Amino acid sequence: MVHQTAIITGASEGLGKSFAIELALRHVNLVLVSLPGSGLPELASFIRKNFEVKVSYLEIDLTLAESYPAIFNYLSDKQITAHLLINNAGLGNWSWFEDLNIGFYKKQIELNVITPVLLTRLFLAQADVSTTSYILNVGSLGGLFVVPKKQVYGATKSFIRYFTKCLQLELQGSNVKISLLSPGGINTKPELLVMNNKLRGISKATIMEPGHVARIAIDGLLKGKKEIIPGMINRMLVLLNSLLPAAVKDIIIRQRLATIIKS
């Protein structure tokens, strides 16, 4: 993929920033997308100075309908074809459903569901059919497990799982490889680092650093893996989830819910 071009959404921090640096290490040119005032100019400058790649950035709000075509109109004007799309931008939460207003949930669904769907459609429309293109959809193990206080977030990641698996079937035999990244917890922000440091046992062992996740994800994407689950313990939990009867899983979830309420 040397000197090809990747679009990364939510690129200014956390996992998105780690994706940008990981791809720059592999000599892939970058188009970084994130909110205005999130630090994109500084990140772009840092990558240009330290890696031999071209870096463009677009400071836009991806919950606005005009933002989706704006990305690809920019590429068209610059005569750039994107070879890789990383749908990373997302909005999470850890709260009871009634604690947040409808505006938050509207934005969460728009960013986590509508944005990756429409960007994927536009990316495929401009893809060079003569060479391999790649799409990485960032899901979550929260889309597989029922997690209290992550009701809408988990539902959006379940959508991404279904959407990606359907596309994998539809695009089979084409020059497009699409992978689903399903990580557990990641230390992407200072507040998450503080919260994750309070975990114990298996819960703490599932937490990973964004740079490590990004490297595993890109390796898996280029190898054509359908689903990428970073971390041995996370993969064991997914296997265990597939083996446990529904009644047992229900008991575990209820116990987990009781623990959260007490805390």
mmCIF file of C-alpha atoms in Angstrom:
data_model
loop_
_atom_site.group_PDB
_atom_site.id
_atom_site.type_symbol
_atom_site.label_atom_id
_atom_site.label_comp_id
_atom_site.label_asym_id
_atom_site.label_seq_id
_atom_site.Cartn_x
_atom_site.Cartn_y
_atom_site.Cartn_z
ATOM 1 C CA MET A 1 0.000 0.000 0.000
ATOM 2 C CA VAL A 2 3.027 2.314 -0.281
ATOM 3 C CA HIS A 3 1.932 5.809 -1.425
ATOM 4 C CA GLN A 4 -1.721 4.850 -1.609
ATOM 5 C CA THR A 5 -4.233 7.001 0.282
ATOM 6 C CA ALA A 6 -6.277 6.266 3.397
ATOM 7 C CA ILE A 7 -9.229 8.184 4.838
ATOM 8 C CA ILE A 8 -9.456 8.036 8.638
ATOM 9 C CA THR A 9 -12.450 9.472 10.468
ATOM 10 C CA GLY A 10 -12.158 10.514 14.093
ATOM 11 C CA ALA A 11 -8.438 10.870 13.426
ATOM 12 C CA SER A 12 -7.456 13.529 15.946
ATOM 13 C CA GLU A 13 -7.066 11.371 19.058
ATOM 14 C CA GLY A 14 -7.141 7.895 20.534
ATOM 15 C CA LEU A 15 -7.493 4.995 18.136
ATOM 16 C CA GLY A 16 -7.911 7.259 15.093
ATOM 17 C CA LYS A 17 -4.609 9.001 15.807
ATOM 18 C CA SER A 18 -2.938 5.613 16.274
ATOM 19 C CA PHE A 19 -4.318 4.461 12.911
ATOM 20 C CA ALA A 20 -2.816 7.573 11.286
ATOM 21 C CA ILE A 21 0.640 6.951 12.728
ATOM 22 C CA GLU A 22 0.530 3.217 11.982
ATOM 23 C CA LEU A 23 -0.358 3.850 8.322
ATOM 24 C CA ALA A 24 2.254 6.602 8.029
ATOM 25 C CA LEU A 25 4.841 4.073 9.227
ATOM 26 C CA ARG A 26 3.743 1.938 6.278
ATOM 27 C CA HIS A 27 4.161 4.897 3.863
ATOM 28 C CA VAL A 28 0.439 5.349 3.217
ATOM 29 C CA ASN A 29 -0.743 8.887 2.418
ATOM 30 C CA LEU A 30 -3.458 10.213 4.699
ATOM 31 C CA VAL A 31 -6.690 12.178 4.635
ATOM 32 C CA LEU A 32 -7.544 12.892 8.263
ATOM 33 C CA VAL A 33 -11.113 13.800 9.212
ATOM 34 C CA SER A 34 -12.296 15.114 12.565
ATOM 35 C CA LEU A 35 -14.152 17.948 14.271
ATOM 36 C CA PRO A 36 -12.893 21.544 14.038
ATOM 37 C CA GLY A 37 -10.620 22.448 16.932
ATOM 38 C CA SER A 38 -9.694 18.841 17.687
ATOM 39 C CA GLY A 39 -6.000 19.167 16.832
ATOM 40 C CA LEU A 40 -5.884 17.941 13.225
ATOM 41 C CA PRO A 41 -3.492 20.649 11.906
ATOM 42 C CA GLU A 42 -0.958 19.807 14.615
ATOM 43 C CA LEU A 43 -1.239 16.072 13.994
ATOM 44 C CA ALA A 44 -0.921 16.528 10.227
ATOM 45 C CA SER A 45 2.176 18.672 10.717
ATOM 46 C CA PHE A 46 3.741 16.117 13.071
ATOM 47 C CA ILE A 47 3.196 13.258 10.618
ATOM 48 C CA ARG A 48 4.545 15.241 7.656
ATOM 49 C CA LYS A 49 7.731 16.073 9.574
ATOM 50 C CA ASN A 50 8.359 12.543 10.802
ATOM 51 C CA PHE A 51 7.161 10.326 7.950
ATOM 52 C CA GLU A 52 7.583 10.490 4.189
ATOM 53 C CA VAL A 53 3.873 10.713 3.380
ATOM 54 C CA LYS A 54 1.382 13.290 2.161
ATOM 55 C CA VAL A 55 -1.172 14.381 4.743
ATOM 56 C CA SER A 56 -4.392 16.295 4.117
ATOM 57 C CA TYR A 57 -7.013 17.057 6.738
ATOM 58 C CA LEU A 58 -10.644 18.099 6.800
ATOM 59 C CA GLU A 59 -12.162 19.667 9.897
ATOM 60 C CA ILE A 60 -15.851 18.832 9.564
ATOM 61 C CA ASP A 61 -18.795 17.601 11.612
ATOM 62 C CA LEU A 62 -19.715 14.159 10.320
ATOM 63 C CA THR A 63 -23.246 14.379 11.700
ATOM 64 C CA LEU A 64 -24.032 16.971 9.006
ATOM 65 C CA ALA A 65 -25.327 15.542 5.706
ATOM 66 C CA GLU A 66 -23.165 17.826 3.558
ATOM 67 C CA SER A 67 -19.976 16.484 5.179
ATOM 68 C CA TYR A 68 -20.063 13.100 3.426
ATOM 69 C CA PRO A 69 -19.858 14.288 -0.190
ATOM 70 C CA ALA A 70 -17.516 17.107 0.873
ATOM 71 C CA ILE A 71 -14.782 14.561 1.643
ATOM 72 C CA PHE A 72 -14.979 12.923 -1.758
ATOM 73 C CA ASN A 73 -15.456 16.210 -3.621
ATOM 74 C CA TYR A 74 -12.180 17.302 -2.016
ATOM 75 C CA LEU A 75 -10.455 14.130 -3.201
ATOM 76 C CA SER A 76 -11.883 14.547 -6.688
ATOM 77 C CA ASP A 77 -10.682 18.153 -6.886
ATOM 78 C CA LYS A 78 -7.191 17.009 -5.856
ATOM 79 C CA GLN A 79 -7.373 14.048 -8.287
ATOM 80 C CA ILE A 80 -6.844 11.600 -5.422
ATOM 81 C CA THR A 81 -8.330 8.109 -5.283
ATOM 82 C CA ALA A 82 -8.746 6.696 -1.781
ATOM 83 C CA HIS A 83 -7.674 3.070 -1.404
ATOM 84 C CA LEU A 84 -8.525 2.603 2.258
ATOM 85 C CA LEU A 85 -11.384 3.825 4.433
ATOM 86 C CA ILE A 86 -11.298 3.522 8.216
ATOM 87 C CA ASN A 87 -14.714 4.219 9.719
ATOM 88 C CA ASN A 88 -13.442 5.029 13.190
ATOM 89 C CA ALA A 89 -15.416 8.104 14.298
ATOM 90 C CA GLY A 90 -17.910 7.298 17.025
ATOM 91 C CA LEU A 91 -19.576 8.545 20.171
ATOM 92 C CA GLY A 92 -19.688 6.407 23.293
ATOM 93 C CA ASN A 93 -21.246 6.732 26.730
ATOM 94 C CA TRP A 94 -21.514 5.015 30.112
ATOM 95 C CA SER A 95 -24.850 6.081 31.576
ATOM 96 C CA TRP A 96 -28.393 5.011 32.301
ATOM 97 C CA PHE A 97 -30.679 5.527 29.311
ATOM 98 C CA GLU A 98 -32.819 8.187 31.018
ATOM 99 C CA ASP A 99 -29.778 10.225 32.112
ATOM 100 C CA LEU A 100 -29.005 11.605 28.637
ATOM 101 C CA ASN A 101 -31.223 13.735 26.412
ATOM 102 C CA ILE A 102 -32.589 12.873 22.968
ATOM 103 C CA GLY A 103 -30.104 15.216 21.299
ATOM 104 C CA PHE A 104 -27.212 13.077 22.529
ATOM 105 C CA TYR A 105 -28.766 9.839 21.253
ATOM 106 C CA LYS A 106 -29.597 11.414 17.905
ATOM 107 C CA LYS A 107 -25.966 12.472 17.462
ATOM 108 C CA GLN A 108 -24.706 9.082 18.643
ATOM 109 C CA ILE A 109 -26.829 7.188 16.121
ATOM 110 C CA GLU A 110 -25.923 9.594 13.303
ATOM 111 C CA LEU A 111 -22.194 9.329 13.964
ATOM 112 C CA ASN A 112 -22.029 5.622 14.787
ATOM 113 C CA VAL A 113 -24.481 4.332 12.160
ATOM 114 C CA ILE A 114 -25.364 6.794 9.400
ATOM 115 C CA THR A 115 -21.843 8.157 8.913
ATOM 116 C CA PRO A 116 -20.062 4.823 8.230
ATOM 117 C CA VAL A 117 -22.870 3.619 5.957
ATOM 118 C CA LEU A 118 -22.861 6.705 3.734
ATOM 119 C CA LEU A 119 -19.071 7.076 3.691
ATOM 120 C CA THR A 120 -18.756 3.429 2.668
ATOM 121 C CA ARG A 121 -21.211 3.973 -0.184
ATOM 122 C CA LEU A 122 -19.307 7.021 -1.454
ATOM 123 C CA PHE A 123 -15.943 5.290 -1.018
ATOM 124 C CA LEU A 124 -17.041 2.330 -3.148
ATOM 125 C CA ALA A 125 -18.318 4.701 -5.851
ATOM 126 C CA GLN A 126 -14.827 6.199 -6.295
ATOM 127 C CA ALA A 127 -12.770 3.037 -5.770
ATOM 128 C CA ASP A 128 -10.357 1.914 -8.475
ATOM 129 C CA VAL A 129 -11.732 -1.496 -9.487
ATOM 130 C CA SER A 130 -8.373 -2.526 -10.974
ATOM 131 C CA THR A 131 -6.584 -2.516 -7.619
ATOM 132 C CA THR A 132 -7.379 -3.696 -4.095
ATOM 133 C CA SER A 133 -9.277 -1.354 -1.817
ATOM 134 C CA TYR A 134 -9.835 -1.793 1.899
ATOM 135 C CA ILE A 135 -12.558 -0.841 4.374
ATOM 136 C CA LEU A 136 -12.142 -1.181 8.125
ATOM 137 C CA ASN A 137 -15.284 -0.686 10.194
ATOM 138 C CA VAL A 138 -14.579 -0.113 13.862
ATOM 139 C CA GLY A 139 -17.107 -2.053 15.873
ATOM 140 C CA SER A 140 -16.857 -3.185 19.473
ATOM 141 C CA LEU A 141 -17.318 -6.246 21.615
ATOM 142 C CA GLY A 142 -20.113 -4.102 23.055
ATOM 143 C CA GLY A 143 -22.003 -4.978 19.872
ATOM 144 C CA LEU A 144 -21.803 -8.658 20.777
ATOM 145 C CA PHE A 145 -22.337 -8.622 24.542
ATOM 146 C CA VAL A 146 -25.249 -7.058 26.428
ATOM 147 C CA VAL A 147 -23.657 -4.375 28.609
ATOM 148 C CA PRO A 148 -25.749 -2.292 31.046
ATOM 149 C CA LYS A 149 -25.332 1.493 30.657
ATOM 150 C CA LYS A 150 -24.206 1.042 27.026
ATOM 151 C CA GLN A 151 -27.636 0.363 25.559
ATOM 152 C CA VAL A 152 -27.628 2.672 22.488
ATOM 153 C CA TYR A 153 -23.867 2.507 21.920
ATOM 154 C CA GLY A 154 -23.971 -1.301 21.923
ATOM 155 C CA ALA A 155 -26.937 -1.271 19.556
ATOM 156 C CA THR A 156 -25.052 0.927 17.088
ATOM 157 C CA LYS A 157 -22.095 -1.453 17.171
ATOM 158 C CA SER A 158 -24.432 -4.407 16.607
ATOM 159 C CA PHE A 159 -25.632 -2.566 13.493
ATOM 160 C CA ILE A 160 -22.030 -2.139 12.296
ATOM 161 C CA ARG A 161 -21.425 -5.862 12.809
ATOM 162 C CA TYR A 162 -24.492 -6.821 10.720
ATOM 163 C CA PHE A 163 -23.752 -4.184 8.060
ATOM 164 C CA THR A 164 -20.137 -5.301 7.675
ATOM 165 C CA LYS A 165 -20.942 -9.004 7.475
ATOM 166 C CA CYS A 166 -23.567 -8.360 4.791
ATOM 167 C CA LEU A 167 -21.123 -6.290 2.749
ATOM 168 C CA GLN A 168 -18.503 -9.016 3.033
ATOM 169 C CA LEU A 169 -20.907 -11.372 1.268
ATOM 170 C CA GLU A 170 -21.946 -8.809 -1.349
ATOM 171 C CA LEU A 171 -18.349 -7.825 -2.158
ATOM 172 C CA GLN A 172 -17.003 -11.376 -2.248
ATOM 173 C CA GLY A 173 -14.973 -11.894 -5.391
ATOM 174 C CA SER A 174 -14.371 -8.163 -5.896
ATOM 175 C CA ASN A 175 -11.218 -6.149 -5.313
ATOM 176 C CA VAL A 176 -12.599 -4.761 -2.050
ATOM 177 C CA LYS A 177 -11.600 -6.250 1.288
ATOM 178 C CA ILE A 178 -13.761 -5.263 4.251
ATOM 179 C CA SER A 179 -12.981 -6.122 7.852
ATOM 180 C CA LEU A 180 -14.714 -5.618 11.182
ATOM 181 C CA LEU A 181 -12.568 -4.541 14.121
ATOM 182 C CA SER A 182 -14.115 -5.701 17.411
ATOM 183 C CA PRO A 183 -11.958 -4.459 20.274
ATOM 184 C CA GLY A 184 -12.657 -4.577 23.978
ATOM 185 C CA GLY A 185 -11.779 -1.606 26.155
ATOM 186 C CA ILE A 186 -9.106 0.796 24.868
ATOM 187 C CA ASN A 187 -7.264 3.544 26.743
ATOM 188 C CA THR A 188 -8.201 6.215 24.200
ATOM 189 C CA LYS A 189 -8.828 9.166 26.550
ATOM 190 C CA PRO A 190 -7.482 10.292 29.957
ATOM 191 C CA GLU A 191 -10.862 9.766 31.618
ATOM 192 C CA LEU A 192 -11.028 6.201 30.271
ATOM 193 C CA LEU A 193 -7.492 5.550 31.495
ATOM 194 C CA VAL A 194 -8.523 6.589 35.006
ATOM 195 C CA MET A 195 -11.654 4.436 34.890
ATOM 196 C CA ASN A 196 -9.859 1.427 33.398
ATOM 197 C CA ASN A 197 -7.120 1.580 36.053
ATOM 198 C CA LYS A 198 -9.804 0.890 38.661
ATOM 199 C CA LEU A 199 -10.728 -2.421 37.033
ATOM 200 C CA ARG A 200 -9.543 -5.723 38.430
ATOM 201 C CA GLY A 201 -9.056 -9.279 37.179
ATOM 202 C CA ILE A 202 -10.246 -10.264 33.703
ATOM 203 C CA SER A 203 -11.909 -6.871 33.160
ATOM 204 C CA LYS A 204 -8.564 -5.112 33.543
ATOM 205 C CA ALA A 205 -6.765 -7.711 31.416
ATOM 206 C CA THR A 206 -9.042 -7.004 28.438
ATOM 207 C CA ILE A 207 -7.957 -3.334 28.214
ATOM 208 C CA MET A 208 -5.452 -2.517 25.466
ATOM 209 C CA GLU A 209 -3.466 0.484 24.280
ATOM 210 C CA PRO A 210 -4.604 2.184 21.042
ATOM 211 C CA GLY A 211 -1.262 1.818 19.272
ATOM 212 C CA HIS A 212 -1.292 -1.940 19.794
ATOM 213 C CA VAL A 213 -4.892 -2.234 18.602
ATOM 214 C CA ALA A 214 -4.161 -0.137 15.495
ATOM 215 C CA ARG A 215 -1.204 -2.317 14.519
ATOM 216 C CA ILE A 216 -3.190 -5.546 14.948
ATOM 217 C CA ALA A 217 -6.116 -4.054 13.020
ATOM 218 C CA ILE A 218 -4.097 -2.941 9.996
ATOM 219 C CA ASP A 219 -2.240 -6.262 9.862
ATOM 220 C CA GLY A 220 -5.561 -8.117 9.929
ATOM 221 C CA LEU A 221 -7.146 -5.844 7.336
ATOM 222 C CA LEU A 222 -4.303 -6.321 4.849
ATOM 223 C CA LYS A 223 -4.477 -10.091 5.392
ATOM 224 C CA GLY A 224 -8.171 -10.037 4.542
ATOM 225 C CA LYS A 225 -9.483 -11.117 7.960
ATOM 226 C CA LYS A 226 -13.261 -10.888 8.214
ATOM 227 C CA GLU A 227 -13.230 -9.970 11.903
ATOM 228 C CA ILE A 228 -10.306 -8.758 13.994
ATOM 229 C CA ILE A 229 -10.530 -9.219 17.771
ATOM 230 C CA PRO A 230 -7.382 -7.869 19.453
ATOM 231 C CA GLY A 231 -6.214 -9.648 22.599
ATOM 232 C CA MET A 232 -6.227 -13.327 23.508
ATOM 233 C CA ILE A 233 -8.549 -12.837 26.497
ATOM 234 C CA ASN A 234 -11.048 -10.954 24.338
ATOM 235 C CA ARG A 235 -11.044 -13.795 21.813
ATOM 236 C CA MET A 236 -11.575 -16.308 24.627
ATOM 237 C CA LEU A 237 -14.546 -14.275 25.921
ATOM 238 C CA VAL A 238 -16.124 -14.287 22.454
ATOM 239 C CA LEU A 239 -15.667 -18.060 22.236
ATOM 240 C CA LEU A 240 -17.145 -18.516 25.715
ATOM 241 C CA ASN A 241 -20.106 -16.315 24.766
ATOM 242 C CA SER A 242 -20.864 -18.584 21.796
ATOM 243 C CA LEU A 243 -20.797 -21.688 24.028
ATOM 244 C CA LEU A 244 -22.810 -20.507 27.042
ATOM 245 C CA PRO A 245 -26.578 -21.126 27.073
ATOM 246 C CA ALA A 246 -28.759 -18.022 26.932
ATOM 247 C CA ALA A 247 -30.089 -18.644 30.460
ATOM 248 C CA VAL A 248 -26.568 -18.640 31.923
ATOM 249 C CA LYS A 249 -25.646 -15.456 30.080
ATOM 250 C CA ASP A 250 -28.817 -13.833 31.393
ATOM 251 C CA ILE A 251 -27.810 -14.662 34.980
ATOM 252 C CA ILE A 252 -24.329 -13.207 34.432
ATOM 253 C CA ILE A 253 -25.776 -9.988 32.987
ATOM 254 C CA ARG A 254 -28.205 -9.619 35.894
ATOM 255 C CA GLN A 255 -25.367 -10.092 38.378
ATOM 256 C CA ARG A 256 -23.326 -7.497 36.505
ATOM 257 C CA LEU A 257 -26.285 -5.103 36.565
ATOM 258 C CA ALA A 258 -26.698 -5.586 40.322
ATOM 259 C CA THR A 259 -23.022 -4.771 40.841
ATOM 260 C CA ILE A 260 -23.340 -1.563 38.803
ATOM 261 C CA ILE A 261 -26.427 -0.435 40.738
ATOM 262 C CA LYS A 262 -24.644 -0.982 44.084
ATOM 263 C CA SER A 263 -21.628 1.017 42.945
#
